[in-house]
Tab-separated table of C-alpha atoms in Angstrom:
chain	number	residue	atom	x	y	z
A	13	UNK	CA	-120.144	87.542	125.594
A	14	UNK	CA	-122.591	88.511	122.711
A	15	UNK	CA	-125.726	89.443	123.967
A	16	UNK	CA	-129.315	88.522	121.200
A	17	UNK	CA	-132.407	89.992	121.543
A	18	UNK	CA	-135.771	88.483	120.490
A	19	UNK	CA	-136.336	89.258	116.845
A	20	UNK	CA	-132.549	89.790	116.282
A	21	UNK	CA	-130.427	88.881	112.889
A	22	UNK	CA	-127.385	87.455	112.668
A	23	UNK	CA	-125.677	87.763	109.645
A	24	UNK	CA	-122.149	85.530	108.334
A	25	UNK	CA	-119.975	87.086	106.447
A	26	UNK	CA	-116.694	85.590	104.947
A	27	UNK	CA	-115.486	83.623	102.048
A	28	UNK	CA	-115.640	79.803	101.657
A	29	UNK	CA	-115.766	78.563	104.617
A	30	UNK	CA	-118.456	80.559	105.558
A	31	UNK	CA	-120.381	80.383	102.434
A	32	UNK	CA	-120.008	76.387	102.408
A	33	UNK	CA	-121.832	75.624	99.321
A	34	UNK	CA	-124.917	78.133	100.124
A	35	UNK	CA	-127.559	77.887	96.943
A	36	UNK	CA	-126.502	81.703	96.666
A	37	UNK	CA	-129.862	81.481	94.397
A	38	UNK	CA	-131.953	81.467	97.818
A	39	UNK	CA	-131.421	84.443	100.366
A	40	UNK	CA	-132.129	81.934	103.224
A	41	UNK	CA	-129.847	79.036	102.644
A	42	UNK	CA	-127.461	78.978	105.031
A	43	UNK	CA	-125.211	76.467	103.219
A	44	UNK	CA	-123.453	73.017	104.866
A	45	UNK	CA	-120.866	74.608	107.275
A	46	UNK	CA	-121.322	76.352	110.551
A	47	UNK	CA	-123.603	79.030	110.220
A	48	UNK	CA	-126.471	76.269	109.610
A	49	UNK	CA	-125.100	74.235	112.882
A	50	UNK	CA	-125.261	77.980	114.715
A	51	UNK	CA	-128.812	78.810	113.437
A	52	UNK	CA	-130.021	75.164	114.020
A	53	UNK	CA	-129.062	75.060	117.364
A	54	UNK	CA	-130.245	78.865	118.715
A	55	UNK	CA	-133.709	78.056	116.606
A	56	UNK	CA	-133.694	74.921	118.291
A	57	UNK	CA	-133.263	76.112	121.612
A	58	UNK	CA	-135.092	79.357	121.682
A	59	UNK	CA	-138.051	78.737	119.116
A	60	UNK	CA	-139.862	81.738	120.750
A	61	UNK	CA	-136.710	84.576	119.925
A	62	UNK	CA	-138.341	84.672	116.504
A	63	UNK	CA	-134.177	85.045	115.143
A	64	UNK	CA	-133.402	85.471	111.572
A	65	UNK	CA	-130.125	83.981	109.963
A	66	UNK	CA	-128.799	85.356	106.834
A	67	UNK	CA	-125.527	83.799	105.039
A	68	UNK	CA	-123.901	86.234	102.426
A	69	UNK	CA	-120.551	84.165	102.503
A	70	UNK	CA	-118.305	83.957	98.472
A	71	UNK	CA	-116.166	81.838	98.037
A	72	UNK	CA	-112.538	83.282	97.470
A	73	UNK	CA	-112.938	86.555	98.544
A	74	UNK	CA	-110.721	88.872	100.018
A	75	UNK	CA	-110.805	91.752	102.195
A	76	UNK	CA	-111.298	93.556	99.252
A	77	UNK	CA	-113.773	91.807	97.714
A	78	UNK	CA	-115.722	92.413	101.130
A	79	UNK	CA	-115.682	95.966	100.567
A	80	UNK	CA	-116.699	96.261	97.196
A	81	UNK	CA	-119.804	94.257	98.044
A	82	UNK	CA	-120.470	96.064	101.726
A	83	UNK	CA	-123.653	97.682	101.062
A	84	UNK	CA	-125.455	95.216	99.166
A	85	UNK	CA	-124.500	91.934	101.455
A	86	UNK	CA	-123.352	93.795	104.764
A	87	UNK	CA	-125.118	97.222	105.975
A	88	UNK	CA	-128.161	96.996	104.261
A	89	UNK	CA	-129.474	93.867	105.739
A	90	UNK	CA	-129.124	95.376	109.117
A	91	UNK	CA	-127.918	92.719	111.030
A	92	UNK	CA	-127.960	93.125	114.990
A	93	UNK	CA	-125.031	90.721	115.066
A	94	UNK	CA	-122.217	90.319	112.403
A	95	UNK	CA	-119.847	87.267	112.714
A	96	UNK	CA	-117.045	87.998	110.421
A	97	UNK	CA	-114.507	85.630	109.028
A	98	UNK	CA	-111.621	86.704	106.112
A	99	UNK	CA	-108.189	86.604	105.685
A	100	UNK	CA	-106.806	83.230	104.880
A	101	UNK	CA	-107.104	84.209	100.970
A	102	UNK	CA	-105.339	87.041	101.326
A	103	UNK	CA	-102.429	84.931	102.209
A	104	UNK	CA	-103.184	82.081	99.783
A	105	UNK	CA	-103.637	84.313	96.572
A	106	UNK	CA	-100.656	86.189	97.376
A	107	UNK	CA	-98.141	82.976	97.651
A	108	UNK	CA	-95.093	83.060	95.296
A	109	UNK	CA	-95.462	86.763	94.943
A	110	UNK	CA	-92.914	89.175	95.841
A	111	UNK	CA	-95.605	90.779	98.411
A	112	UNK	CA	-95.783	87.796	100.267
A	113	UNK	CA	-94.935	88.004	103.922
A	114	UNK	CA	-94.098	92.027	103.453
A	115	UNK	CA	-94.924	94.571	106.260
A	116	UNK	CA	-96.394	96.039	103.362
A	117	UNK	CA	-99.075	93.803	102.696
A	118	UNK	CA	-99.771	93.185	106.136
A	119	UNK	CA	-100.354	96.937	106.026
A	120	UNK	CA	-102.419	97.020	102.903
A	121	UNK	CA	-104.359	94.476	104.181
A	122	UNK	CA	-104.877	96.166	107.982
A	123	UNK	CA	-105.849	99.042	106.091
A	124	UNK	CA	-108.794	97.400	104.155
A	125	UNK	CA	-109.959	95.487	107.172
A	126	UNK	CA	-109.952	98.918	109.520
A	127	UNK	CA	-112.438	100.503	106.389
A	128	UNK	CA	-114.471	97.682	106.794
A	129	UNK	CA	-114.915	98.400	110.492
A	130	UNK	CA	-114.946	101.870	110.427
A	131	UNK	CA	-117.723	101.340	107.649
A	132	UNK	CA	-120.040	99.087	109.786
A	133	UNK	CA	-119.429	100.664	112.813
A	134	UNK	CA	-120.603	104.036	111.531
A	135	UNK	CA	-123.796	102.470	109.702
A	136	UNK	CA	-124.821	101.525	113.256
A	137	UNK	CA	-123.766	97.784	113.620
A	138	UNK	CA	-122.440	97.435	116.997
A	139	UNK	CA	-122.373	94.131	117.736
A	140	UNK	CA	-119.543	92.361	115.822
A	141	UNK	CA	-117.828	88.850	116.685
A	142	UNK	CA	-114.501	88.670	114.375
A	143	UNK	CA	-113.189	85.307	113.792
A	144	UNK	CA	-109.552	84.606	113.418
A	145	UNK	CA	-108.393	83.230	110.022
A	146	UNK	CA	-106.643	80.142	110.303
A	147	UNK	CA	-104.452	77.226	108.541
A	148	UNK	CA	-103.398	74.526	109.985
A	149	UNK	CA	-99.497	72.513	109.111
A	150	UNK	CA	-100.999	69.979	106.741
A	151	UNK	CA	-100.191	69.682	103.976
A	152	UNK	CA	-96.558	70.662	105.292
A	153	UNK	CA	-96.475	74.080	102.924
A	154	UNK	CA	-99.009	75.299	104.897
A	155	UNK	CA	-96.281	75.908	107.759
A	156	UNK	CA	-94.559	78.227	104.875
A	157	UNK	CA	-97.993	80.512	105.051
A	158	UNK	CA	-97.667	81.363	109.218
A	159	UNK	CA	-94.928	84.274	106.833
A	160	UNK	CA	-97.645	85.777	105.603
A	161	UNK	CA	-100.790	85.070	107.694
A	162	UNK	CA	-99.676	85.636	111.217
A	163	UNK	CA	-98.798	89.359	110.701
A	164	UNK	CA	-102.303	89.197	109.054
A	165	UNK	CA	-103.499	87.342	112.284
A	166	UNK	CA	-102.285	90.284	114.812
A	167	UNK	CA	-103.433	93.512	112.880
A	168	UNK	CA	-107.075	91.965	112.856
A	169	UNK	CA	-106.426	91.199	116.825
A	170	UNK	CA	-105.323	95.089	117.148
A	171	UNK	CA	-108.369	96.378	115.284
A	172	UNK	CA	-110.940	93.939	117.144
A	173	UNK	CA	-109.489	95.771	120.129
A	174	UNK	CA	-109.894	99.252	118.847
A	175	UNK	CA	-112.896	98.275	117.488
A	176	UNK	CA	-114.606	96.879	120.595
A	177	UNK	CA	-115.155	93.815	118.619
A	178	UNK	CA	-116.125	90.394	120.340
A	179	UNK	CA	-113.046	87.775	118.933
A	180	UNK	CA	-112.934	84.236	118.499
A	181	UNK	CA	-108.752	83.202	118.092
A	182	UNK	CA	-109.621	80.356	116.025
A	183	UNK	CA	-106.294	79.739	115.437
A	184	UNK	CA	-105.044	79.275	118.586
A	185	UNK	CA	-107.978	77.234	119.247
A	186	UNK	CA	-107.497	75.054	116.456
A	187	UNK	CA	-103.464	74.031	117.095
A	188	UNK	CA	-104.619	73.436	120.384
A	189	UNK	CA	-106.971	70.806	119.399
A	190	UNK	CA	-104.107	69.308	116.883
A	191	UNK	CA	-101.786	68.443	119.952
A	192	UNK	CA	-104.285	65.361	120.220
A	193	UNK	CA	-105.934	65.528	116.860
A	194	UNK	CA	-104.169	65.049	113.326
A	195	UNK	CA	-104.862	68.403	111.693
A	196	UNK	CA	-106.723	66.579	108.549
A	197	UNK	CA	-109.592	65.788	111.027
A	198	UNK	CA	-110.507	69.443	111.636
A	199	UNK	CA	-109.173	70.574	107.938
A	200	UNK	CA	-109.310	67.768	105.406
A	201	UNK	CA	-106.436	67.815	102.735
A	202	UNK	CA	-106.110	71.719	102.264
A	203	UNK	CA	-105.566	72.835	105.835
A	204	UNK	CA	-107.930	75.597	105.456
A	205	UNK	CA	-111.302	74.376	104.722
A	206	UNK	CA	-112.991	72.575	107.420
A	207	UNK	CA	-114.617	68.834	107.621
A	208	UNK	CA	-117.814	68.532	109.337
A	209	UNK	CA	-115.605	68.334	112.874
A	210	UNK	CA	-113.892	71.560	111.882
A	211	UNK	CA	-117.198	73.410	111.196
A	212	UNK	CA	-118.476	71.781	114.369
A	213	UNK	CA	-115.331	73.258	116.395
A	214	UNK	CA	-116.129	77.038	115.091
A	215	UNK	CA	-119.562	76.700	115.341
A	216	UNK	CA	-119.607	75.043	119.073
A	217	UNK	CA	-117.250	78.273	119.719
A	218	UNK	CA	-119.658	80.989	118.575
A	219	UNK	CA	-122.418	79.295	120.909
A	220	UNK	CA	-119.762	79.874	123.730
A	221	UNK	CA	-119.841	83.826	122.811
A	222	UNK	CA	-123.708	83.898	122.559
A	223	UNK	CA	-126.604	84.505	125.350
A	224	UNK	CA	-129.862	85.266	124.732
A	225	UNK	CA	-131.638	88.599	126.456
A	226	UNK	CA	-135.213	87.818	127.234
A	227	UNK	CA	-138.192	89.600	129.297
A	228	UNK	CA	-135.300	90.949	130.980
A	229	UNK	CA	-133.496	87.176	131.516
A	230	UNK	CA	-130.421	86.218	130.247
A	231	UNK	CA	-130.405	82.825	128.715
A	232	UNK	CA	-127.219	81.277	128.101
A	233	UNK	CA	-126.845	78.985	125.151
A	234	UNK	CA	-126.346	75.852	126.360
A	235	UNK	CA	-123.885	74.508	123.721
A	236	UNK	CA	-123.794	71.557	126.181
A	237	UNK	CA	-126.649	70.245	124.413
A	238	UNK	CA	-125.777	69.795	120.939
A	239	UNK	CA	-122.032	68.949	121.694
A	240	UNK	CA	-121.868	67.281	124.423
């Protein structure tokens, strides 16, 4: 469990399907995807915590691309809580390459992701909720990608534990919802970037990490109320 404090800021990092079509023109738009459904609901529900939401998602980016743009769009906003979401273009740029699926670019890629910590964690951001990249099996080729992105998938899992990171297994949590489901409900077409279901999925499962600390209360968000 996350814990917020009145006045806190949360800040979203990640590629697409964080950024979600943000107006990258306006520091406060939060774009169409699940950061807006998080900050809706927690403004909603506890107008008087005064929280701040800041989305500094890119589409396409990498690890990499993370770290070359750390300072501007990571430690210098300060956020009391960073949620954290990379990975599945790490695996999708590097199909029909002869890295792909290599212990060597899960290692390259571990590497990078353990500077980003190490980097945060030293600038004196302690509370961090990692999300698990994810694809799900359609299109079929996506089932060809588990080569590359599982081994991707289990170094981030071994860092959020060394880390003391907060971790949301999104990919586990998504196949478990396509036993019922047809994947395309949660993922559209591409099997990576969610529909409106999918972004209400991640979001609903971020509001299951978060409680609010208040006048020395905890306030658990009750997710009930905008999902159920």
């Amino acid at each position: 469990m996350t814990t917020l404090c009145k006045n806190d800021t949360l800040l979203f990092l990640g590629d697409s399907i964080t950024d979600c079509g943000r107006d990258r023109l306006d520091a406060t738009d939060l774009g169409k995807g699940f950061p807006a459904f998080v900050a809706a609901h927690l403004a909603a529900e506890y107008p008087d915590a005064n929280l701040s939401f800041v989305n500094r998602g890119i589409s396409g980016n990498k690890i990499r691309d993370i770290l070359n743009r750390i300072e501007e769009d990571c430690i210098d906003l300060k956020p009391d809580l960073l949620i954290f979401l990379i990975g599945i273009n790490d695996t999708w740029r590097n199909i029909g390459t002869s890295s792909f699926g290599t212990p060597e670019a899960t290692a390259t890629f571990a590497s990078d992701y353990r500077q980003f910590l190490q980097q945060v964690t030293e600038s004196g951001i302690k509370k961090i909720l990692l999300l698990e990249p994810f694809v799900l099996p359609y299109p079929a080729d996506r089932k060809q990608w588990r080569k590359d992105l599982d081994p991707k998938i289990h170094s981030i899992r071994e860092l959020a534990a060394e880390f003391g990171c907060d971790y949301l297994p999104l990919d586990g949590l998504f196949a478990e919802r396509t036993v019922k489901k047809h994947s395309s409900y949660y993922t559209g077409e591409d099997g990576v970037h969610p529909t409106i279901a999918g972004h209400g999925v991640i979001a609903q499962e971020i509001l299951r990490q978060v409680s609010l600390l208040s006048q020395s209360r905890i306030f658990y968000g009750s997710v009930q109320s905008l999902f159920y």
